[in-house]
mmCIF file of C-alpha atoms in Angstrom:
data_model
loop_
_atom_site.group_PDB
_atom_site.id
_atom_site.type_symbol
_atom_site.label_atom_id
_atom_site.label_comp_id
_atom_site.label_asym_id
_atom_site.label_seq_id
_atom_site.Cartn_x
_atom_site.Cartn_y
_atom_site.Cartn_z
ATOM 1 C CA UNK N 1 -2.867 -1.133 -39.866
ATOM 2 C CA UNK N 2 -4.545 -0.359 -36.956
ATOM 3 C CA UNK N 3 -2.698 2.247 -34.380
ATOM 4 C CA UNK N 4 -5.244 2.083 -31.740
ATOM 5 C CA UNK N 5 -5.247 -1.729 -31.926
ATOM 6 C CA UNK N 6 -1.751 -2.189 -31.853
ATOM 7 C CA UNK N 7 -1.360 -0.104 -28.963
ATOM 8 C CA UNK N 8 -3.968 -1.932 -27.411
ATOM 9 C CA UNK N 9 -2.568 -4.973 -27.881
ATOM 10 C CA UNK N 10 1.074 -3.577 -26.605
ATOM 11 C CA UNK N 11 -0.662 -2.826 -23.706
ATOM 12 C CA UNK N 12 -1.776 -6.292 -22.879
ATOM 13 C CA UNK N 13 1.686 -7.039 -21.656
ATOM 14 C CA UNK N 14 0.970 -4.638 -18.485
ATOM 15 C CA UNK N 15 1.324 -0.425 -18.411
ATOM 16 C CA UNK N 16 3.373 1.114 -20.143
ATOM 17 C CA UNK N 17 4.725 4.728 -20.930
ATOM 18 C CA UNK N 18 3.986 6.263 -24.587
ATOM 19 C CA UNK N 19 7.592 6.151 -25.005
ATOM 20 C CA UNK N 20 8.114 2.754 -24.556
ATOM 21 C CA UNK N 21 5.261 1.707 -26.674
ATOM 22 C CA UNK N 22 6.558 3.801 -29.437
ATOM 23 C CA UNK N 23 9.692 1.875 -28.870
ATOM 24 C CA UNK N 24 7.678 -1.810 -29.080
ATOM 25 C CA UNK N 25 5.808 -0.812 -32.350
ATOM 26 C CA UNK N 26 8.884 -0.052 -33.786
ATOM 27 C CA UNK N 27 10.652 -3.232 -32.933
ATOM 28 C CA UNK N 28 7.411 -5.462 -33.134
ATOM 29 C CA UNK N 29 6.809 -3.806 -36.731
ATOM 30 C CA UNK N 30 10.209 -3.375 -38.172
ATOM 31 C CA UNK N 31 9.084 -3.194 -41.689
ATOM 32 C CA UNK N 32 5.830 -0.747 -40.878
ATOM 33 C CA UNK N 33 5.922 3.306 -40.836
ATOM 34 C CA UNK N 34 7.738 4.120 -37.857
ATOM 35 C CA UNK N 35 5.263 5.550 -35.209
ATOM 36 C CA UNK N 36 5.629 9.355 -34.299
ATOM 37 C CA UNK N 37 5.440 10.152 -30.940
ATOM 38 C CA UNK N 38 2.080 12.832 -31.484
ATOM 39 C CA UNK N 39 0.673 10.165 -33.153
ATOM 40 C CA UNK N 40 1.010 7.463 -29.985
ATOM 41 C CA UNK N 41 0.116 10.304 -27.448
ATOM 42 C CA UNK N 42 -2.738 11.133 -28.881
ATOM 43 C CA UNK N 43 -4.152 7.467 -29.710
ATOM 44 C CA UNK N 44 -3.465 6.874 -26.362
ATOM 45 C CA UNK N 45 -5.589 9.872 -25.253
ATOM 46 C CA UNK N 46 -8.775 8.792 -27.942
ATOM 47 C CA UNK N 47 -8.208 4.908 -25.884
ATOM 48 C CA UNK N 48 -8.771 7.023 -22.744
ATOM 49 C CA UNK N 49 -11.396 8.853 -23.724
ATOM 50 C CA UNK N 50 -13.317 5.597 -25.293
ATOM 51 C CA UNK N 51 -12.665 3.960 -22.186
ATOM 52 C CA UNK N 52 -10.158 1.402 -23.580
ATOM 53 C CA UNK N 53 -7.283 2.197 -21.712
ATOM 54 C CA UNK N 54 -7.160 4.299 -18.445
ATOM 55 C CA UNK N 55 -3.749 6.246 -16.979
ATOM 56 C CA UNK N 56 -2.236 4.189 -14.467
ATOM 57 C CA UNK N 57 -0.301 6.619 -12.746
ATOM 58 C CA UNK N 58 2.888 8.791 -13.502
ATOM 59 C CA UNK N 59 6.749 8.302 -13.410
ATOM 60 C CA UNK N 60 9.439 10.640 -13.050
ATOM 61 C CA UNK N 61 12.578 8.744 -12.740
ATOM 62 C CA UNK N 62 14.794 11.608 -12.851
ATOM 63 C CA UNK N 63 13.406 13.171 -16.045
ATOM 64 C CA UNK N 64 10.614 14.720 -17.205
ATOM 65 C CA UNK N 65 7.511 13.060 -16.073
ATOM 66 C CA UNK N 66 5.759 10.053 -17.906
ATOM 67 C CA UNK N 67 1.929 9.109 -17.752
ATOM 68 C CA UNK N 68 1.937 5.306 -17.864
ATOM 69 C CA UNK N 69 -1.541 3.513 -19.513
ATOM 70 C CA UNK N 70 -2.761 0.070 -19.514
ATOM 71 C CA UNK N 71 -5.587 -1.225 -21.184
ATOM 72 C CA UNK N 72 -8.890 -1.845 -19.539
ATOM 73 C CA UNK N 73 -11.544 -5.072 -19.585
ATOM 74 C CA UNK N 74 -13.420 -2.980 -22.578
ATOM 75 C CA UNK N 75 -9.913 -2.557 -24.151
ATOM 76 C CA UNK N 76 -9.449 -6.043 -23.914
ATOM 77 C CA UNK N 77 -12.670 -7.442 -25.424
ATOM 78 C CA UNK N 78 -12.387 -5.010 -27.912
ATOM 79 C CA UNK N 79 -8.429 -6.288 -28.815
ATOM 80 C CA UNK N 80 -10.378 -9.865 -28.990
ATOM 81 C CA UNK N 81 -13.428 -8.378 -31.445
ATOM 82 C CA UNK N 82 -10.398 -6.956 -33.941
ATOM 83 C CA UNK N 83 -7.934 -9.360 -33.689
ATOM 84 C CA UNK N 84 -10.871 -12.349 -34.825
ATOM 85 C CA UNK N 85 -12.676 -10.303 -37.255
ATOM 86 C CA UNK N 86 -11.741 -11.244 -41.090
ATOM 87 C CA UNK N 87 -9.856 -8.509 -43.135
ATOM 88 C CA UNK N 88 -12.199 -8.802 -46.007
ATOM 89 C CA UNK N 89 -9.652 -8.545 -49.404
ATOM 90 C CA UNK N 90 -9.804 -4.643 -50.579
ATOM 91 C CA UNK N 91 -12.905 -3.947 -52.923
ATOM 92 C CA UNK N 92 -10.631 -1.575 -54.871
ATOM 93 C CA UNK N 93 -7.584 -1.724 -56.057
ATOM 94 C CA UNK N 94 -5.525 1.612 -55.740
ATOM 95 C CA UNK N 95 -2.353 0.974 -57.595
ATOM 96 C CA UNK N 96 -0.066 3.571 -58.134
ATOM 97 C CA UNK N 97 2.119 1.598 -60.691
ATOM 98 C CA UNK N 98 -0.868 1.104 -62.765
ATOM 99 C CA UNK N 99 -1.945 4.789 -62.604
ATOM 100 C CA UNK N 100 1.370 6.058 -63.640
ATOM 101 C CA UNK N 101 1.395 3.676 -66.909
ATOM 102 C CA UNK N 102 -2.321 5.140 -67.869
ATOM 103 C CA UNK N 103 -0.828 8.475 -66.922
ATOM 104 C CA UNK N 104 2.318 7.635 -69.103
ATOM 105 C CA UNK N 105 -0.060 6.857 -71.897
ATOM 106 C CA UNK N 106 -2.204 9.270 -72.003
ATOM 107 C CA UNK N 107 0.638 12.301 -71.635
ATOM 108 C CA UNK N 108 2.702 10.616 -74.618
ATOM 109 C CA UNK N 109 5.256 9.117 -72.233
ATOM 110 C CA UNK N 110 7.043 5.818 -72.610
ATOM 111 C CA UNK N 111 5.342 3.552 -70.382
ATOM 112 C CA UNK N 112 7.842 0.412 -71.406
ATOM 113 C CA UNK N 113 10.772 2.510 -69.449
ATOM 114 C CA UNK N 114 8.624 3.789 -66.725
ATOM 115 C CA UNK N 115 8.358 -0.159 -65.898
ATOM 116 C CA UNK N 116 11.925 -0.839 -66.571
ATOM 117 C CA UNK N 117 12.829 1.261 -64.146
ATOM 118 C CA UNK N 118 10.198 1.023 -61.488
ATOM 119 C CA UNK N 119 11.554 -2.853 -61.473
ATOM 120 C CA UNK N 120 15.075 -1.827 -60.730
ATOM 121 C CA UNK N 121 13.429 -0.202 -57.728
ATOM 122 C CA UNK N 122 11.642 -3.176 -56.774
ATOM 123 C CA UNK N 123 14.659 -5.297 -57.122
ATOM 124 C CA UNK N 124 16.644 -2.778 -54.860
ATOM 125 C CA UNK N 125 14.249 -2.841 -52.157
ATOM 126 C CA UNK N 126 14.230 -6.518 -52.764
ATOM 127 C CA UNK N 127 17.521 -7.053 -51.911
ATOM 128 C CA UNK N 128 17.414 -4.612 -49.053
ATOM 129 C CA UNK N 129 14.550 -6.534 -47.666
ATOM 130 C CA UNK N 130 16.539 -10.337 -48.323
ATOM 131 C CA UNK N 131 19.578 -8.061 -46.389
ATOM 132 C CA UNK N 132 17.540 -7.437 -43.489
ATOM 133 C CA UNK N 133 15.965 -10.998 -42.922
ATOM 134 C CA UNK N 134 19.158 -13.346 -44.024
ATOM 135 C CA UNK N 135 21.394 -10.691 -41.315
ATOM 136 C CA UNK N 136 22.743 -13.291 -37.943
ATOM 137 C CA UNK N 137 20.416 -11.411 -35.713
ATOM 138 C CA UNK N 138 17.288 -11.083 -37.574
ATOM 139 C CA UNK N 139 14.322 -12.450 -34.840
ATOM 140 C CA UNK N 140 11.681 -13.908 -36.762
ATOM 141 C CA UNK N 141 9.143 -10.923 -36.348
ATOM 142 C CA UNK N 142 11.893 -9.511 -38.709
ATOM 143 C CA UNK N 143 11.962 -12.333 -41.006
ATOM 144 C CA UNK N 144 8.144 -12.780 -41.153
ATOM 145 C CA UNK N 145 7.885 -9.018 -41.788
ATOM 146 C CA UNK N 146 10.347 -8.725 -44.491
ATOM 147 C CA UNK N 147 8.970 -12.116 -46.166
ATOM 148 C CA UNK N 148 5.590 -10.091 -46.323
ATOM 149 C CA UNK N 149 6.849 -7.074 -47.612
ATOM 150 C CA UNK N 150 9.517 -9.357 -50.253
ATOM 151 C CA UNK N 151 6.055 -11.142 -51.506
ATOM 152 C CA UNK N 152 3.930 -8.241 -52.394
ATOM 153 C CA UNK N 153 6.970 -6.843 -54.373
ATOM 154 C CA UNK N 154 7.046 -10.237 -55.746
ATOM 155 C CA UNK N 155 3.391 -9.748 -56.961
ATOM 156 C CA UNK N 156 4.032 -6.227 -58.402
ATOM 157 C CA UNK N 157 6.893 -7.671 -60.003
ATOM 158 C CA UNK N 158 4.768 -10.382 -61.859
ATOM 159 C CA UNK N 159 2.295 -7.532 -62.699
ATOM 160 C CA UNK N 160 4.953 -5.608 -64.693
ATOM 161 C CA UNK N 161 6.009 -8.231 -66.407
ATOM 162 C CA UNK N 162 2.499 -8.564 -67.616
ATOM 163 C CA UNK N 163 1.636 -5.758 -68.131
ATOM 164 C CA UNK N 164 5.005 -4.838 -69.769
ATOM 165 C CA UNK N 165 3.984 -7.719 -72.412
ATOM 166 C CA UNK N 166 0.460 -6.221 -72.997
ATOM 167 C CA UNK N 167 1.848 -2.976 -73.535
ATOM 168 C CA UNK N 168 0.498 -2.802 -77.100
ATOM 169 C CA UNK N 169 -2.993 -3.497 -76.524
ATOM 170 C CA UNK N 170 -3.192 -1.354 -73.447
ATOM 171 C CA UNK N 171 -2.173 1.477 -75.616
ATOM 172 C CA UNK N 172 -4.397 0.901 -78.175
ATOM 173 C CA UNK N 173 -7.167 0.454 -75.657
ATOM 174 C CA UNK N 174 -6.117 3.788 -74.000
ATOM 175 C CA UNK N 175 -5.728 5.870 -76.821
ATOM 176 C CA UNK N 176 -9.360 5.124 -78.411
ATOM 177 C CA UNK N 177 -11.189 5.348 -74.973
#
């Protein structure tokens, strides 16, 4: 995901503080990384610098005081250029799961209970996720999120299984190579 982009498009709404964007991000993107506040600040700063955003003044309130941003008419066109473009399907698979069963092969481990168990995780965060998007006041960003996130454990799920069955071969395979 795109920090700079999602700050730009949090900024579309009007100015805001880094604070309170953090605090959007976080409630926008319930089932992303939480943003760190270093991390905001200084996205906001490279926006500045690339002309994307511009300070539009400073608030104290009572407290310490905040430098408030908003986006600018580059900003803008370039939230437009992103949020059209196609996100062309990854080239390259990086899985994890599938590295550790290779791994688990190669080292004389036992691949079969590796699986087993990395499905009881799956499950667990399964039902976490069906928790968080079945609860009374789950908004639909929540439920949308947590659908995403449920169907690409889904899909690893379906992978085990399969790969579970071909466990034999895969060996076999591994072991001559």
């Amino acid at each position: 995901m795109s920090t700079r982009h999602i700050l730009l498009g949090l900024l579309e709404s009007g100015p805001s503080h880094g604070y309170d964007l953090k605090r959007r991000h976080d409630e926008r993107f319930p089932q992303a990384r939480p943003l760190a506040y270093g991390q905001v600040y200084t996205t906001l700063q490279r926006l500045v610098r690339d002309g994307l955003a511009e300070i539009d003044g400073t608030d104290t309130d009572g407290g310490p005081e905040r430098t408030r941003y908003r986006s600018t008419e580059a900003g803008a066109h370039e939230l437009a250029r992103w949020a059209g473009a196609i996100t062309p399907p990854a080239p390259f698979v990086a899985n994890e799961i599938f590295a550790k069963v290779v791994v688990s092969i190669l080292a004389g481990g036992d691949p079969a209970a590796y699986l087993r168990d990395q499905r009881a995780a799956h499950m667990e965060r399964m039902r976490e996720l069906t928790a968080v998007k079945t609860a009374r006041k789950a908004d639909l960003t929540t439920v949308l999120s947590a659908d995403f996130a449920l169907n690409h454990l889904d899909a690893d799920l379906r992978w085990m299984t399969t790969t579970a069955a071909r466990l034999t071969t895969l060996t076999a395979e591994v072991d001559s190579a």
